[in-house]
Short mmCIF file of C-alpha atoms in Angstrom, two decimals:
data_model
loop_
_atom_site.label_atom_id
_atom_site.label_comp_id
_atom_site.label_asym_id
_atom_site.label_seq_id
_atom_site.Cartn_x
_atom_site.Cartn_y
_atom_site.Cartn_z
CA UNK R 1 126.72 133.96 86.82
CA UNK R 2 128.75 130.41 87.20
CA UNK R 3 124.61 128.94 86.62
CA UNK R 4 124.73 130.90 83.09
CA UNK R 5 127.58 128.57 81.74
CA UNK R 6 127.36 125.03 83.16
CA UNK R 7 122.85 124.94 82.85
CA UNK R 8 122.75 121.22 84.67
CA UNK R 9 124.16 123.67 87.95
CA UNK R 10 121.89 125.56 88.22
CA UNK R 11 118.99 122.77 87.35
CA UNK R 12 120.35 121.19 90.29
CA UNK R 13 119.95 124.62 92.37
CA UNK R 14 116.57 123.97 91.95
CA UNK R 15 115.55 120.72 92.65
CA UNK R 16 119.15 120.97 95.74
CA UNK R 17 116.59 118.64 98.22
CA UNK R 18 115.49 115.76 94.94
CA UNK R 19 119.76 115.81 95.17
CA UNK R 20 120.51 115.61 98.29
CA UNK R 21 117.47 113.50 99.61
CA UNK R 22 117.89 111.08 96.15
CA UNK R 23 118.93 107.52 96.72
CA UNK R 24 120.11 106.55 93.35
CA UNK R 25 119.70 107.86 89.64
CA UNK R 26 117.00 106.65 89.55
CA UNK R 27 115.09 108.41 91.96
CA UNK R 28 116.20 111.58 90.52
CA UNK R 29 114.83 110.76 86.71
CA UNK R 30 111.53 110.64 88.66
CA UNK R 31 111.44 113.20 90.07
CA UNK R 32 112.41 116.06 86.66
CA UNK R 33 110.01 114.48 85.59
CA UNK R 34 107.16 114.61 88.05
CA UNK R 35 108.10 117.96 87.35
CA UNK R 36 107.61 118.45 83.95
CA UNK R 37 111.64 117.48 82.74
CA UNK R 38 111.13 115.63 79.48
CA UNK R 39 114.00 114.20 77.15
CA UNK R 40 113.51 117.20 74.94
CA UNK R 41 113.97 119.67 78.07
CA UNK R 42 117.90 117.31 78.41
CA UNK R 43 118.93 117.68 75.83
CA UNK R 44 119.21 121.07 76.16
CA UNK R 45 121.06 119.78 79.55
CA UNK R 46 123.50 118.86 76.79
CA UNK R 47 122.29 115.13 77.61
CA UNK R 48 120.66 112.80 75.25
CA UNK R 49 117.46 111.88 77.58
CA UNK R 50 116.72 112.51 81.58
CA UNK R 51 118.56 109.31 82.43
CA UNK R 52 121.39 110.54 81.81
CA UNK R 53 120.87 114.20 82.96
CA UNK R 54 119.36 112.70 86.35
CA UNK R 55 123.17 110.49 86.58
CA UNK R 56 125.66 113.78 85.78
CA UNK R 57 123.27 115.75 89.03
CA UNK R 58 122.81 111.92 91.14
CA UNK R 59 127.35 111.74 90.74
CA UNK R 60 128.06 115.99 90.54
CA UNK R 61 125.34 116.19 94.89
CA UNK R 62 128.41 116.38 95.94
CA UNK R 63 127.54 113.44 98.76
CA UNK R 64 129.60 111.60 101.17
CA UNK R 65 131.35 107.89 100.14
CA UNK R 66 128.48 105.39 99.44
CA UNK R 67 128.45 101.44 99.02
CA UNK R 68 130.16 101.98 96.11
CA UNK R 69 130.06 98.61 95.48
CA UNK R 70 126.54 99.07 94.30
CA UNK R 71 126.12 99.19 90.56
CA UNK R 72 123.26 100.93 88.96
CA UNK R 73 118.97 101.54 90.91
CA UNK R 74 117.25 98.76 91.92
CA UNK R 75 113.84 98.25 92.42
CA UNK R 76 113.11 97.91 96.00
CA UNK R 77 112.08 95.10 97.51
CA UNK R 78 108.20 94.76 98.39
CA UNK R 79 106.98 92.10 101.51
CA UNK R 80 107.62 88.98 100.43
CA UNK R 81 104.96 87.18 99.04
CA UNK R 82 103.98 85.15 101.98
CA UNK R 83 103.04 87.69 103.89
CA UNK R 84 100.42 88.91 100.99
CA UNK R 85 99.19 85.86 99.59
CA UNK R 86 96.97 85.10 102.86
CA UNK R 87 95.50 87.74 103.81
CA UNK R 88 94.41 87.92 99.65
CA UNK R 89 93.29 84.46 100.14
CA UNK R 90 91.09 85.88 103.03
CA UNK R 91 87.97 88.12 101.32
CA UNK R 92 87.42 84.26 99.67
CA UNK R 93 86.87 82.05 100.85
CA UNK R 94 84.45 84.55 104.06
CA UNK R 95 82.70 84.59 101.23
CA UNK R 96 82.72 80.72 100.44
CA UNK R 97 82.11 80.71 104.12
CA UNK R 98 79.21 83.12 103.51
CA UNK R 99 77.24 82.49 100.83
CA UNK R 100 77.65 78.50 101.94
CA UNK R 101 75.62 79.42 105.76
CA UNK R 102 73.38 81.46 103.41
CA UNK R 103 72.11 78.44 101.75
CA UNK R 104 71.85 76.55 105.19
CA UNK R 105 70.31 78.75 106.35
CA UNK R 106 66.15 80.77 106.31
CA UNK R 107 64.07 82.63 107.99
CA UNK R 108 65.34 86.30 109.85
CA UNK R 109 67.95 84.08 110.43
CA UNK R 110 69.41 84.10 107.28
CA UNK R 111 69.30 88.10 107.57
CA UNK R 112 71.35 87.87 110.26
CA UNK R 113 74.21 85.42 108.55
CA UNK R 114 73.58 87.35 105.27
CA UNK R 115 74.75 91.12 106.93
CA UNK R 116 76.91 89.40 109.48
CA UNK R 117 78.91 87.35 106.41
CA UNK R 118 79.01 91.28 104.42
CA UNK R 119 80.87 92.95 107.20
CA UNK R 120 83.22 89.71 108.20
CA UNK R 121 84.15 89.85 103.65
CA UNK R 122 84.48 93.95 104.00
CA UNK R 123 87.30 93.75 106.34
CA UNK R 124 88.36 91.34 105.03
CA UNK R 125 88.67 93.13 101.41
CA UNK R 126 90.52 96.58 103.87
CA UNK R 127 93.36 94.34 105.30
CA UNK R 128 94.39 92.60 102.01
CA UNK R 129 94.16 95.98 100.67
CA UNK R 130 96.35 96.66 103.71
CA UNK R 131 99.47 95.46 102.69
CA UNK R 132 101.21 93.69 99.73
CA UNK R 133 100.64 95.34 95.71
CA UNK R 134 97.56 96.83 96.24
CA UNK R 135 97.84 98.68 99.08
CA UNK R 136 100.24 102.34 99.45
CA UNK R 137 102.11 100.49 102.11
CA UNK R 138 105.51 102.53 101.68
CA UNK R 139 104.12 105.28 99.15
CA UNK R 140 103.27 107.87 101.18
CA UNK R 141 105.35 111.18 100.74
CA UNK R 142 104.92 114.66 102.59
CA UNK R 143 102.87 116.76 100.65
CA UNK R 144 99.90 118.06 98.93
CA UNK R 145 99.06 114.70 97.39
CA UNK R 146 97.45 112.31 99.28
CA UNK R 147 98.40 108.14 98.29
CA UNK R 148 95.57 107.07 100.10
CA UNK R 149 92.19 106.14 98.93
CA UNK R 150 89.52 108.71 99.43
CA UNK R 151 86.90 107.62 101.71
CA UNK R 152 84.50 108.26 98.33
CA UNK R 153 86.09 105.94 96.11
CA UNK R 154 86.14 103.30 99.15
CA UNK R 155 82.30 103.53 99.47
CA UNK R 156 81.48 104.28 95.70
CA UNK R 157 82.86 99.94 94.79
CA UNK R 158 81.52 99.14 97.87
CA UNK R 159 78.01 99.99 96.25
CA UNK R 160 78.72 98.39 92.54
CA UNK R 161 79.63 94.83 94.39
CA UNK R 162 75.77 96.12 96.23
CA UNK R 163 75.05 96.07 92.96
CA UNK R 164 76.45 93.35 91.08
CA UNK R 165 75.39 91.15 94.33
CA UNK R 166 70.96 92.51 94.10
CA UNK R 167 70.84 94.74 92.02
CA UNK R 168 69.55 93.48 88.21
CA UNK R 169 67.44 90.99 90.76
CA UNK R 170 65.82 94.95 91.74
CA UNK R 171 65.84 95.65 88.33
CA UNK R 172 63.82 92.82 86.82
CA UNK R 173 61.67 92.88 89.50
CA UNK R 174 60.74 97.07 89.13
CA UNK R 175 59.85 96.41 85.73
CA UNK R 176 57.46 93.16 85.91
CA UNK R 177 56.05 95.42 88.58
CA UNK R 178 57.75 94.25 92.33
CA UNK R 179 58.70 94.15 95.39
CA UNK R 180 55.47 95.19 97.25
CA UNK R 181 57.48 93.76 100.45
CA UNK R 182 60.28 94.39 102.11
CA UNK R 183 62.61 90.97 101.69
CA UNK R 184 62.09 87.88 103.94
CA UNK R 185 64.65 86.88 104.41
CA UNK R 186 63.27 83.61 102.12
CA UNK R 187 66.14 81.40 99.26
CA UNK R 188 65.26 85.22 96.90
CA UNK R 189 62.19 86.35 98.56
CA UNK R 190 61.22 89.63 97.62
CA UNK R 191 64.15 91.00 95.56
CA UNK R 192 66.28 87.81 94.68
CA UNK R 193 69.88 88.61 95.19
CA UNK R 194 72.40 86.92 92.31
CA UNK R 195 75.33 85.11 94.76
CA UNK R 196 78.14 84.21 91.76
CA UNK R 197 79.35 87.73 91.48
CA UNK R 198 80.48 88.61 95.21
CA UNK R 199 81.75 84.58 95.01
CA UNK R 200 83.74 85.91 91.92
CA UNK R 201 85.23 89.05 92.80
CA UNK R 202 85.46 86.82 96.26
CA UNK R 203 88.16 85.14 94.75
CA UNK R 204 89.30 86.67 92.47
CA UNK R 205 91.14 89.04 95.19
CA UNK R 206 94.12 86.34 95.00
CA UNK R 207 94.72 86.67 91.40
CA UNK R 208 94.69 90.38 91.09
CA UNK R 209 97.27 90.46 93.76
CA UNK R 210 99.43 88.81 92.32
CA UNK R 211 98.90 90.84 88.44
CA UNK R 212 99.41 93.74 90.69
CA UNK R 213 102.75 91.92 91.85
CA UNK R 214 103.52 91.49 88.06
CA UNK R 215 103.62 94.39 87.30
CA UNK R 216 104.82 96.16 90.21
CA UNK R 217 107.67 94.36 89.43
CA UNK R 218 108.36 94.67 86.38
CA UNK R 219 107.97 98.17 85.73
CA UNK R 220 110.92 98.15 88.44
CA UNK R 221 112.68 95.84 86.71
CA UNK R 222 111.43 97.76 82.45
CA UNK R 223 112.13 101.48 84.64
CA UNK R 224 115.77 99.93 85.32
CA UNK R 225 116.29 98.96 82.38
CA UNK R 226 115.69 101.83 80.37
CA UNK R 227 117.52 104.62 78.92
CA UNK R 228 114.66 107.46 78.47
CA UNK R 229 111.40 108.30 79.15
CA UNK R 230 109.16 107.53 75.69
CA UNK R 231 111.72 104.02 76.33
CA UNK R 232 109.88 103.79 79.83
CA UNK R 233 106.35 104.45 78.66
CA UNK R 234 106.32 101.99 75.64
CA UNK R 235 107.38 98.72 77.78
CA UNK R 236 105.09 99.75 80.57
CA UNK R 237 101.94 100.60 78.05
CA UNK R 238 101.72 96.61 76.94
CA UNK R 239 102.75 95.57 80.27
CA UNK R 240 99.54 97.10 81.98
CA UNK R 241 97.38 95.89 79.27
CA UNK R 242 98.78 92.43 79.61
CA UNK R 243 98.27 92.83 83.49
CA UNK R 244 94.44 94.03 83.05
CA UNK R 245 94.27 90.79 80.33
CA UNK R 246 94.68 88.13 82.72
CA UNK R 247 92.33 89.35 85.29
CA UNK R 248 89.46 89.24 83.18
CA UNK R 249 89.91 86.57 82.02
CA UNK R 250 90.76 84.83 85.40
CA UNK R 251 87.31 87.03 87.25
CA UNK R 252 85.70 85.38 83.71
CA UNK R 253 86.82 81.35 84.40
CA UNK R 254 85.17 82.23 88.35
CA UNK R 255 81.88 84.00 87.43
CA UNK R 256 81.27 81.03 85.27
CA UNK R 257 83.05 78.53 87.73
CA UNK R 258 81.39 80.25 91.32
CA UNK R 259 77.68 79.66 88.33
CA UNK R 260 78.65 76.50 87.62
CA UNK R 261 78.83 75.36 91.60
CA UNK R 262 76.16 77.52 92.86
CA UNK R 263 73.67 76.23 90.20
CA UNK R 264 72.99 80.45 89.24
CA UNK R 265 72.58 82.16 85.24
CA UNK R 266 74.72 85.45 85.31
CA UNK R 267 76.82 87.00 83.04
CA UNK R 268 80.09 86.77 83.26
CA UNK R 269 81.54 89.45 81.13
CA UNK R 270 80.07 92.14 83.41
CA UNK R 271 81.19 90.53 86.61
CA UNK R 272 84.57 90.92 84.62
CA UNK R 273 84.64 94.23 83.39
CA UNK R 274 83.82 94.85 87.08
CA UNK R 275 86.59 93.12 87.90
CA UNK R 276 88.34 94.69 85.44
CA UNK R 277 87.23 97.92 86.24
CA UNK R 278 88.50 97.81 90.49
CA UNK R 279 91.32 96.82 89.64
CA UNK R 280 92.31 99.69 87.13
CA UNK R 281 91.06 102.28 89.70
CA UNK R 282 92.95 100.47 92.36
CA UNK R 283 96.01 99.60 90.75
CA UNK R 284 95.53 103.97 89.97
CA UNK R 285 95.21 104.70 93.32
CA UNK R 286 98.17 102.89 95.54
CA UNK R 287 100.45 104.98 92.48
CA UNK R 288 99.41 108.26 93.77
CA UNK R 289 96.11 108.87 91.51
CA UNK R 290 93.11 109.11 92.70
CA UNK R 291 91.17 111.69 91.33
CA UNK R 292 90.16 109.73 87.84
CA UNK R 293 89.68 106.33 90.29
CA UNK R 294 87.51 108.18 92.18
CA UNK R 295 85.20 110.26 89.59
CA UNK R 296 84.63 106.90 86.77
CA UNK R 297 83.15 104.69 90.50
CA UNK R 298 81.33 107.33 91.36
CA UNK R 299 79.87 108.39 87.47
CA UNK R 300 79.49 104.17 86.85
CA UNK R 301 77.49 104.17 89.85
CA UNK R 302 75.78 106.82 89.52
CA UNK R 303 74.41 104.84 86.37
CA UNK R 304 73.73 102.01 87.75
CA UNK R 305 71.51 103.76 90.46
CA UNK R 306 69.29 105.71 88.50
CA UNK R 307 68.38 102.57 85.93
CA UNK R 308 67.02 101.74 88.76
CA UNK R 309 65.83 104.84 89.93
CA UNK R 310 64.03 105.79 86.29
CA UNK R 311 62.30 101.66 86.46
CA UNK R 312 60.82 102.73 89.23
CA UNK R 313 59.96 105.89 88.75
CA UNK R 314 58.07 105.26 84.93
CA UNK R 315 54.99 103.63 86.98
CA UNK R 316 54.08 107.35 88.49
CA UNK R 317 51.84 108.03 86.62
CA UNK R 318 52.44 109.96 83.33
CA UNK R 319 56.02 109.55 83.65
CA UNK R 320 56.52 106.24 82.49
CA UNK R 321 58.87 107.25 79.92
CA UNK R 322 61.25 108.02 82.41
CA UNK R 323 61.76 104.46 82.68
CA UNK R 324 62.23 103.77 78.60
CA UNK R 325 65.37 104.32 77.66
CA UNK R 326 66.47 101.44 80.64
CA UNK R 327 62.95 98.92 78.83
CA UNK R 328 64.96 99.42 76.07
CA UNK R 329 68.27 98.20 76.98
CA UNK R 330 67.08 95.59 78.90
CA UNK R 331 64.56 94.73 76.54
CA UNK R 332 67.32 93.81 73.79
CA UNK R 333 70.23 92.42 75.89
CA UNK R 334 68.47 92.12 79.41
CA UNK R 335 69.19 93.15 82.91
CA UNK R 336 73.20 92.63 82.72
CA UNK R 337 73.58 95.31 79.67
CA UNK R 338 73.09 97.14 82.40
CA UNK R 339 76.19 97.19 84.57
CA UNK R 340 78.06 96.21 81.59
CA UNK R 341 78.28 98.85 80.01
CA UNK R 342 78.27 101.12 82.74
CA UNK R 343 81.73 99.22 83.96
CA UNK R 344 82.82 98.38 81.11
CA UNK R 345 82.33 102.05 80.74
CA UNK R 346 84.64 102.66 83.28
CA UNK R 347 86.98 100.30 82.86
CA UNK R 348 88.25 101.71 79.60
CA UNK R 349 88.16 105.26 80.94
CA UNK R 350 90.60 104.76 83.84
CA UNK R 351 92.24 102.37 81.42
CA UNK R 352 93.44 104.82 78.75
CA UNK R 353 94.36 107.54 81.81
CA UNK R 354 95.94 104.94 83.76
CA UNK R 355 97.66 103.85 80.33
CA UNK R 356 99.07 107.92 80.15
CA UNK R 357 99.55 107.48 83.65
CA UNK R 358 101.53 104.63 84.71
CA UNK R 359 103.59 104.70 81.56
CA UNK R 360 105.01 107.95 84.06
CA UNK R 361 108.78 106.40 85.41
CA UNK R 362 107.90 108.96 88.30
CA UNK R 363 104.87 107.06 88.92
CA UNK R 364 107.20 104.67 89.83
CA UNK R 365 109.30 106.29 91.85
CA UNK R 366 108.32 106.08 96.44
CA UNK R 367 110.52 109.29 97.48
CA UNK R 368 109.68 111.97 94.62
CA UNK R 369 108.44 114.61 94.73
CA UNK R 370 104.39 114.20 93.10
CA UNK R 371 102.94 117.54 91.17
CA UNK R 372 99.44 118.37 93.81
CA UNK R 373 97.31 117.76 91.08
CA UNK R 374 97.12 114.35 89.72
CA UNK R 375 93.74 115.28 86.79
#
């Protein structure tokens, strides 16, 4: 058979649809990688790497003359920064307004302001994630792979932020014997809240958007200049780690600043760990890897919820042993240790996963076929 004498032609027939609709060799390389073709596999087709193999497949695809002036692949331009920069400012601005309103109101009016402010901030976050580098805009592809944020993952992300707002206070009051009544709408009431994490996370939408933008554009340049999958992975991982480190520093600084302005006691490390967890989960989601973020966010959320439930369950007759582990952790490191340990562990797991998945060329090619599972 002719395909036996020409193995590249046989490969092109196997990936005919990919070759026909590819707009540059990078798209073919990403698609081949997504189907398990590695540099070692490319050697069997007498090519040094997948990129070289993709270039031959692209050249032999038999398309009509197309912009011969275009020299090599180019990174698709995203929306202008001005469009999504303003959206990323909105959550922080509404958080500042909501916190100011909470400080100026009392009684039942304060509860109404809190609910309205929360709804406004949630809407602003949804708007900020709908466009720009933190969105999956322009990445949806037909097939079994879903690039949209799973509703469950979004719900758990909001619950984690909710725990940062009042979880530590509820845990503390549970350990000292309260609360005995529902919140009364006072400055702290029977269920004390900490506004610093909410304000810091709202303001951190700006550095999150810019770091994601830097990662997307940096990866695009490295992908265009790489000559092998291993070479690309070796340059993409340090970029990812650098982006996460910059975001950690930004959230820590914002947490310290907000704690000073609000005159609250807060642990920047716990807020930074939550911020890193949410950023890495979002980066994985917008690149099509939705399974792992959902699992990890759910695990972290259940850990925090279980810690509070165990404290209250330990107050039942004969059940004091249930609260023992939580009481030990709190007595040694404080209430902030629960979200710090849970979020830091979840962020570390997702970071390891992201270093594997986001170092794939196929993760950064919007039109390339993707495998049905990212597990």
